[in-house]
Amino acid sequence: MLWFLLAFATAFFSASEVAVAKRTLGDLPPLYIVAYPCAYSLPLFALGLVFVDIPPIAPGFWSLLAVLVPINALGMLLTYAAVRMSPLSLTMPFQAFTPIFAVVTGFFFLDEVPSWLGVAGIVTIVFGSWVLTAGGPRRENDLLAPLKAIVADPGSRLMLGAAIVFAFAVVMGKDLLLHSSPLFAGMSFFIIHNTAILVALFLTGTIRPARLLERPAAGLLIGCVLFVHIVCHNLALSLTYAAYMVAVKRLNGLISVLYGGVMFKESNMRRRLVGAGLMALGAAIVALVG
């Protein structure tokens, strides 16, 4: 079960990355919150590539990478924008919808087909999302409460959009490592990905490079967490189906609920914890039984 341990580590570092960003950079515009991890993790990925053996690279690797860069960048932007404007414990669990969408993208890109138990896990995730977003004395019995909550809360909508984007990114990311190797694909991708984002932000004048030096401790911490997150992600992804790996990774929703209560003193934690726990249970069913 090495893949499960790596996927769970990915969930932990993924949630930690967002929590640290919210704590240390939450007062900055979303694009600055994206730029900080890109800038401070870039040297780590470049250094890591030096120690990675260069594998045989299959045709199509670079074109696939070129398509994946803007897709992943969009997912990052949506994620950080969501947690900046809405509670962490409410927004992050919506990333648990990624394995649902990844079942579809995995089928078309990688010919992966879930079992009926996998579908049961997906239903559990959806029910968990209902518990997470429903509630309040005036709408406890409202079956449309989750839909109304998503419509009312912009952070939830953005995070749901991020879940869809990452469903494409995780499947294409696995295809990328199948064209090379897990570590080479991860290091190469994020060197190009981070450089492209930073250059675009600098050239358009959207952010000023000097501002990225204002909080070096926060940048270094987020950069290190992102680096470990990506290493665990790619290693886990190389060992199992994309939908199963990302299902376990979406335990980051449950971990984020804990971060939200401990670090940010967010309210309604009991209901959100139950909802996130159900979503995590569904993710576990998809990963372990499906």
PDB file of N, CA and C in Angstrom, residues 84-121:
ATOM      1  N   ARG A  84      -9.097  32.466  -0.339  1.00  0.00           N
ATOM      2  CA  ARG A  84      -8.884  33.845   0.099  1.00  0.00           C
ATOM      3  C   ARG A  84     -10.219  34.505   0.460  1.00  0.00           C
ATOM      4  N   MET A  85     -11.279  34.188  -0.274  1.00  0.00           N
ATOM      5  CA  MET A  85     -12.538  34.893  -0.067  1.00  0.00           C
ATOM      6  C   MET A  85     -13.546  34.134   0.801  1.00  0.00           C
ATOM      7  N   SER A  86     -13.291  32.853   1.085  1.00  0.00           N
ATOM      8  CA  SER A  86     -14.252  32.057   1.849  1.00  0.00           C
ATOM      9  C   SER A  86     -13.524  31.194   2.871  1.00  0.00           C
ATOM     10  N   PRO A  87     -14.245  30.698   3.900  1.00  0.00           N
ATOM     11  CA  PRO A  87     -13.609  29.882   4.936  1.00  0.00           C
ATOM     12  C   PRO A  87     -12.922  28.645   4.357  1.00  0.00           C
ATOM     13  N   LEU A  88     -11.754  28.331   4.898  1.00  0.00           N
ATOM     14  CA  LEU A  88     -10.987  27.184   4.432  1.00  0.00           C
ATOM     15  C   LEU A  88     -11.761  25.887   4.606  1.00  0.00           C
ATOM     16  N   SER A  89     -12.447  25.744   5.742  1.00  0.00           N
ATOM     17  CA  SER A  89     -13.163  24.506   6.026  1.00  0.00           C
ATOM     18  C   SER A  89     -14.380  24.327   5.142  1.00  0.00           C
ATOM     19  N   LEU A  90     -14.855  25.397   4.497  1.00  0.00           N
ATOM     20  CA  LEU A  90     -15.997  25.281   3.594  1.00  0.00           C
ATOM     21  C   LEU A  90     -15.561  25.037   2.160  1.00  0.00           C
ATOM     22  N   THR A  91     -14.477  25.694   1.738  1.00  0.00           N
ATOM     23  CA  THR A  91     -14.087  25.615   0.332  1.00  0.00           C
ATOM     24  C   THR A  91     -13.277  24.374  -0.012  1.00  0.00           C
ATOM     25  N   MET A  92     -12.262  24.051   0.803  1.00  0.00           N
ATOM     26  CA  MET A  92     -11.364  22.956   0.443  1.00  0.00           C
ATOM     27  C   MET A  92     -12.054  21.606   0.263  1.00  0.00           C
ATOM     28  N   PRO A  93     -13.044  21.237   1.096  1.00  0.00           N
ATOM     29  CA  PRO A  93     -13.686  19.942   0.874  1.00  0.00           C
ATOM     30  C   PRO A  93     -14.345  19.785  -0.486  1.00  0.00           C
ATOM     31  N   PHE A  94     -14.646  20.889  -1.180  1.00  0.00           N
ATOM     32  CA  PHE A  94     -15.242  20.764  -2.502  1.00  0.00           C
ATOM     33  C   PHE A  94     -14.259  20.190  -3.523  1.00  0.00           C
ATOM     34  N   GLN A  95     -12.971  20.180  -3.171  1.00  0.00           N
ATOM     35  CA  GLN A  95     -12.022  19.522  -4.057  1.00  0.00           C
ATOM     36  C   GLN A  95     -12.223  18.016  -4.089  1.00  0.00           C
ATOM     37  N   ALA A  96     -13.015  17.490  -3.128  1.00  0.00           N
ATOM     38  CA  ALA A  96     -13.313  16.060  -3.130  1.00  0.00           C
ATOM     39  C   ALA A  96     -14.122  15.654  -4.353  1.00  0.00           C
ATOM     40  N   PHE A  97     -14.666  16.630  -5.092  1.00  0.00           N
ATOM     41  CA  PHE A  97     -15.385  16.297  -6.319  1.00  0.00           C
ATOM     42  C   PHE A  97     -14.438  15.944  -7.463  1.00  0.00           C
ATOM     43  N   THR A  98     -13.151  16.222  -7.293  1.00  0.00           N
ATOM     44  CA  THR A  98     -12.204  15.921  -8.358  1.00  0.00           C
ATOM     45  C   THR A  98     -12.232  14.455  -8.796  1.00  0.00           C
ATOM     46  N   PRO A  99     -12.234  13.465  -7.871  1.00  0.00           N
ATOM     47  CA  PRO A  99     -12.273  12.080  -8.345  1.00  0.00           C
ATOM     48  C   PRO A  99     -13.533  11.728  -9.115  1.00  0.00           C
ATOM     49  N   ILE A 100     -14.648  12.415  -8.824  1.00  0.00           N
ATOM     50  CA  ILE A 100     -15.865  12.176  -9.602  1.00  0.00           C
ATOM     51  C   ILE A 100     -15.625  12.554 -11.054  1.00  0.00           C
ATOM     52  N   PHE A 101     -15.100  13.752 -11.253  1.00  0.00           N
ATOM     53  CA  PHE A 101     -14.815  14.201 -12.612  1.00  0.00           C
ATOM     54  C   PHE A 101     -13.665  13.414 -13.228  1.00  0.00           C
ATOM     55  N   ALA A 102     -12.718  12.968 -12.385  1.00  0.00           N
ATOM     56  CA  ALA A 102     -11.571  12.215 -12.892  1.00  0.00           C
ATOM     57  C   ALA A 102     -11.975  10.840 -13.408  1.00  0.00           C
ATOM     58  N   VAL A 103     -13.089  10.301 -12.916  1.00  0.00           N
ATOM     59  CA  VAL A 103     -13.599   9.045 -13.468  1.00  0.00           C
ATOM     60  C   VAL A 103     -13.913   9.222 -14.948  1.00  0.00           C
ATOM     61  N   VAL A 104     -14.505  10.368 -15.278  1.00  0.00           N
ATOM     62  CA  VAL A 104     -14.862  10.643 -16.680  1.00  0.00           C
ATOM     63  C   VAL A 104     -13.616  10.928 -17.505  1.00  0.00           C
ATOM     64  N   THR A 105     -12.762  11.826 -17.026  1.00  0.00           N
ATOM     65  CA  THR A 105     -11.555  12.152 -17.784  1.00  0.00           C
ATOM     66  C   THR A 105     -10.608  10.956 -17.858  1.00  0.00           C
ATOM     67  N   GLY A 106     -10.558  10.152 -16.785  1.00  0.00           N
ATOM     68  CA  GLY A 106      -9.709   8.961 -16.800  1.00  0.00           C
ATOM     69  C   GLY A 106     -10.172   7.944 -17.816  1.00  0.00           C
ATOM     70  N   PHE A 107     -11.493   7.850 -17.997  1.00  0.00           N
ATOM     71  CA  PHE A 107     -12.026   6.926 -18.994  1.00  0.00           C
ATOM     72  C   PHE A 107     -11.620   7.339 -20.398  1.00  0.00           C
ATOM     73  N   PHE A 108     -11.737   8.630 -20.695  1.00  0.00           N
ATOM     74  CA  PHE A 108     -11.441   9.098 -22.048  1.00  0.00           C
ATOM     75  C   PHE A 108      -9.947   9.161 -22.341  1.00  0.00           C
ATOM     76  N   PHE A 109      -9.131   9.508 -21.332  1.00  0.00           N
ATOM     77  CA  PHE A 109      -7.699   9.683 -21.571  1.00  0.00           C
ATOM     78  C   PHE A 109      -6.884   8.429 -21.291  1.00  0.00           C
ATOM     79  N   LEU A 110      -7.322   7.629 -20.284  1.00  0.00           N
ATOM     80  CA  LEU A 110      -6.504   6.499 -19.852  1.00  0.00           C
ATOM     81  C   LEU A 110      -7.244   5.162 -19.858  1.00  0.00           C
ATOM     82  N   ASP A 111      -8.493   5.159 -20.332  1.00  0.00           N
ATOM     83  CA  ASP A 111      -9.302   3.929 -20.374  1.00  0.00           C
ATOM     84  C   ASP A 111      -9.502   3.318 -18.991  1.00  0.00           C
ATOM     85  N   GLU A 112      -9.584   4.131 -17.955  1.00  0.00           N
ATOM     86  CA  GLU A 112      -9.849   3.642 -16.607  1.00  0.00           C
ATOM     87  C   GLU A 112     -11.357   3.599 -16.361  1.00  0.00           C
ATOM     88  N   VAL A 113     -11.849   2.460 -15.860  1.00  0.00           N
ATOM     89  CA  VAL A 113     -13.287   2.277 -15.634  1.00  0.00           C
ATOM     90  C   VAL A 113     -13.520   1.912 -14.167  1.00  0.00           C
ATOM     91  N   PRO A 114     -14.331   2.672 -13.424  1.00  0.00           N
ATOM     92  CA  PRO A 114     -14.567   2.370 -12.017  1.00  0.00           C
ATOM     93  C   PRO A 114     -15.503   1.192 -11.829  1.00  0.00           C
ATOM     94  N   SER A 115     -15.401   0.501 -10.687  1.00  0.00           N
ATOM     95  CA  SER A 115     -16.320  -0.571 -10.335  1.00  0.00           C
ATOM     96  C   SER A 115     -17.570   0.022  -9.692  1.00  0.00           C
ATOM     97  N   TRP A 116     -18.565  -0.849  -9.432  1.00  0.00           N
ATOM     98  CA  TRP A 116     -19.779  -0.342  -8.797  1.00  0.00           C
ATOM     99  C   TRP A 116     -19.506   0.132  -7.379  1.00  0.00           C
ATOM    100  N   LEU A 117     -18.521  -0.467  -6.710  1.00  0.00           N
ATOM    101  CA  LEU A 117     -18.147   0.022  -5.388  1.00  0.00           C
ATOM    102  C   LEU A 117     -17.492   1.401  -5.483  1.00  0.00           C
ATOM    103  N   GLY A 118     -16.783   1.618  -6.580  1.00  0.00           N
ATOM    104  CA  GLY A 118     -16.231   2.951  -6.803  1.00  0.00           C
ATOM    105  C   GLY A 118     -17.335   3.979  -6.944  1.00  0.00           C
ATOM    106  N   VAL A 119     -18.409   3.599  -7.641  1.00  0.00           N
ATOM    107  CA  VAL A 119     -19.564   4.490  -7.771  1.00  0.00           C
ATOM    108  C   VAL A 119     -20.193   4.747  -6.406  1.00  0.00           C
ATOM    109  N   ALA A 120     -20.245   3.697  -5.548  1.00  0.00           N
ATOM    110  CA  ALA A 120     -20.771   3.881  -4.194  1.00  0.00           C
ATOM    111  C   ALA A 120     -19.940   4.899  -3.423  1.00  0.00           C
ATOM    112  N   GLY A 121     -18.634   4.845  -3.615  1.00  0.00           N
ATOM    113  CA  GLY A 121     -17.776   5.836  -2.976  1.00  0.00           C
ATOM    114  C   GLY A 121     -18.070   7.239  -3.463  1.00  0.00           C
TER     115      GLY A 121
END
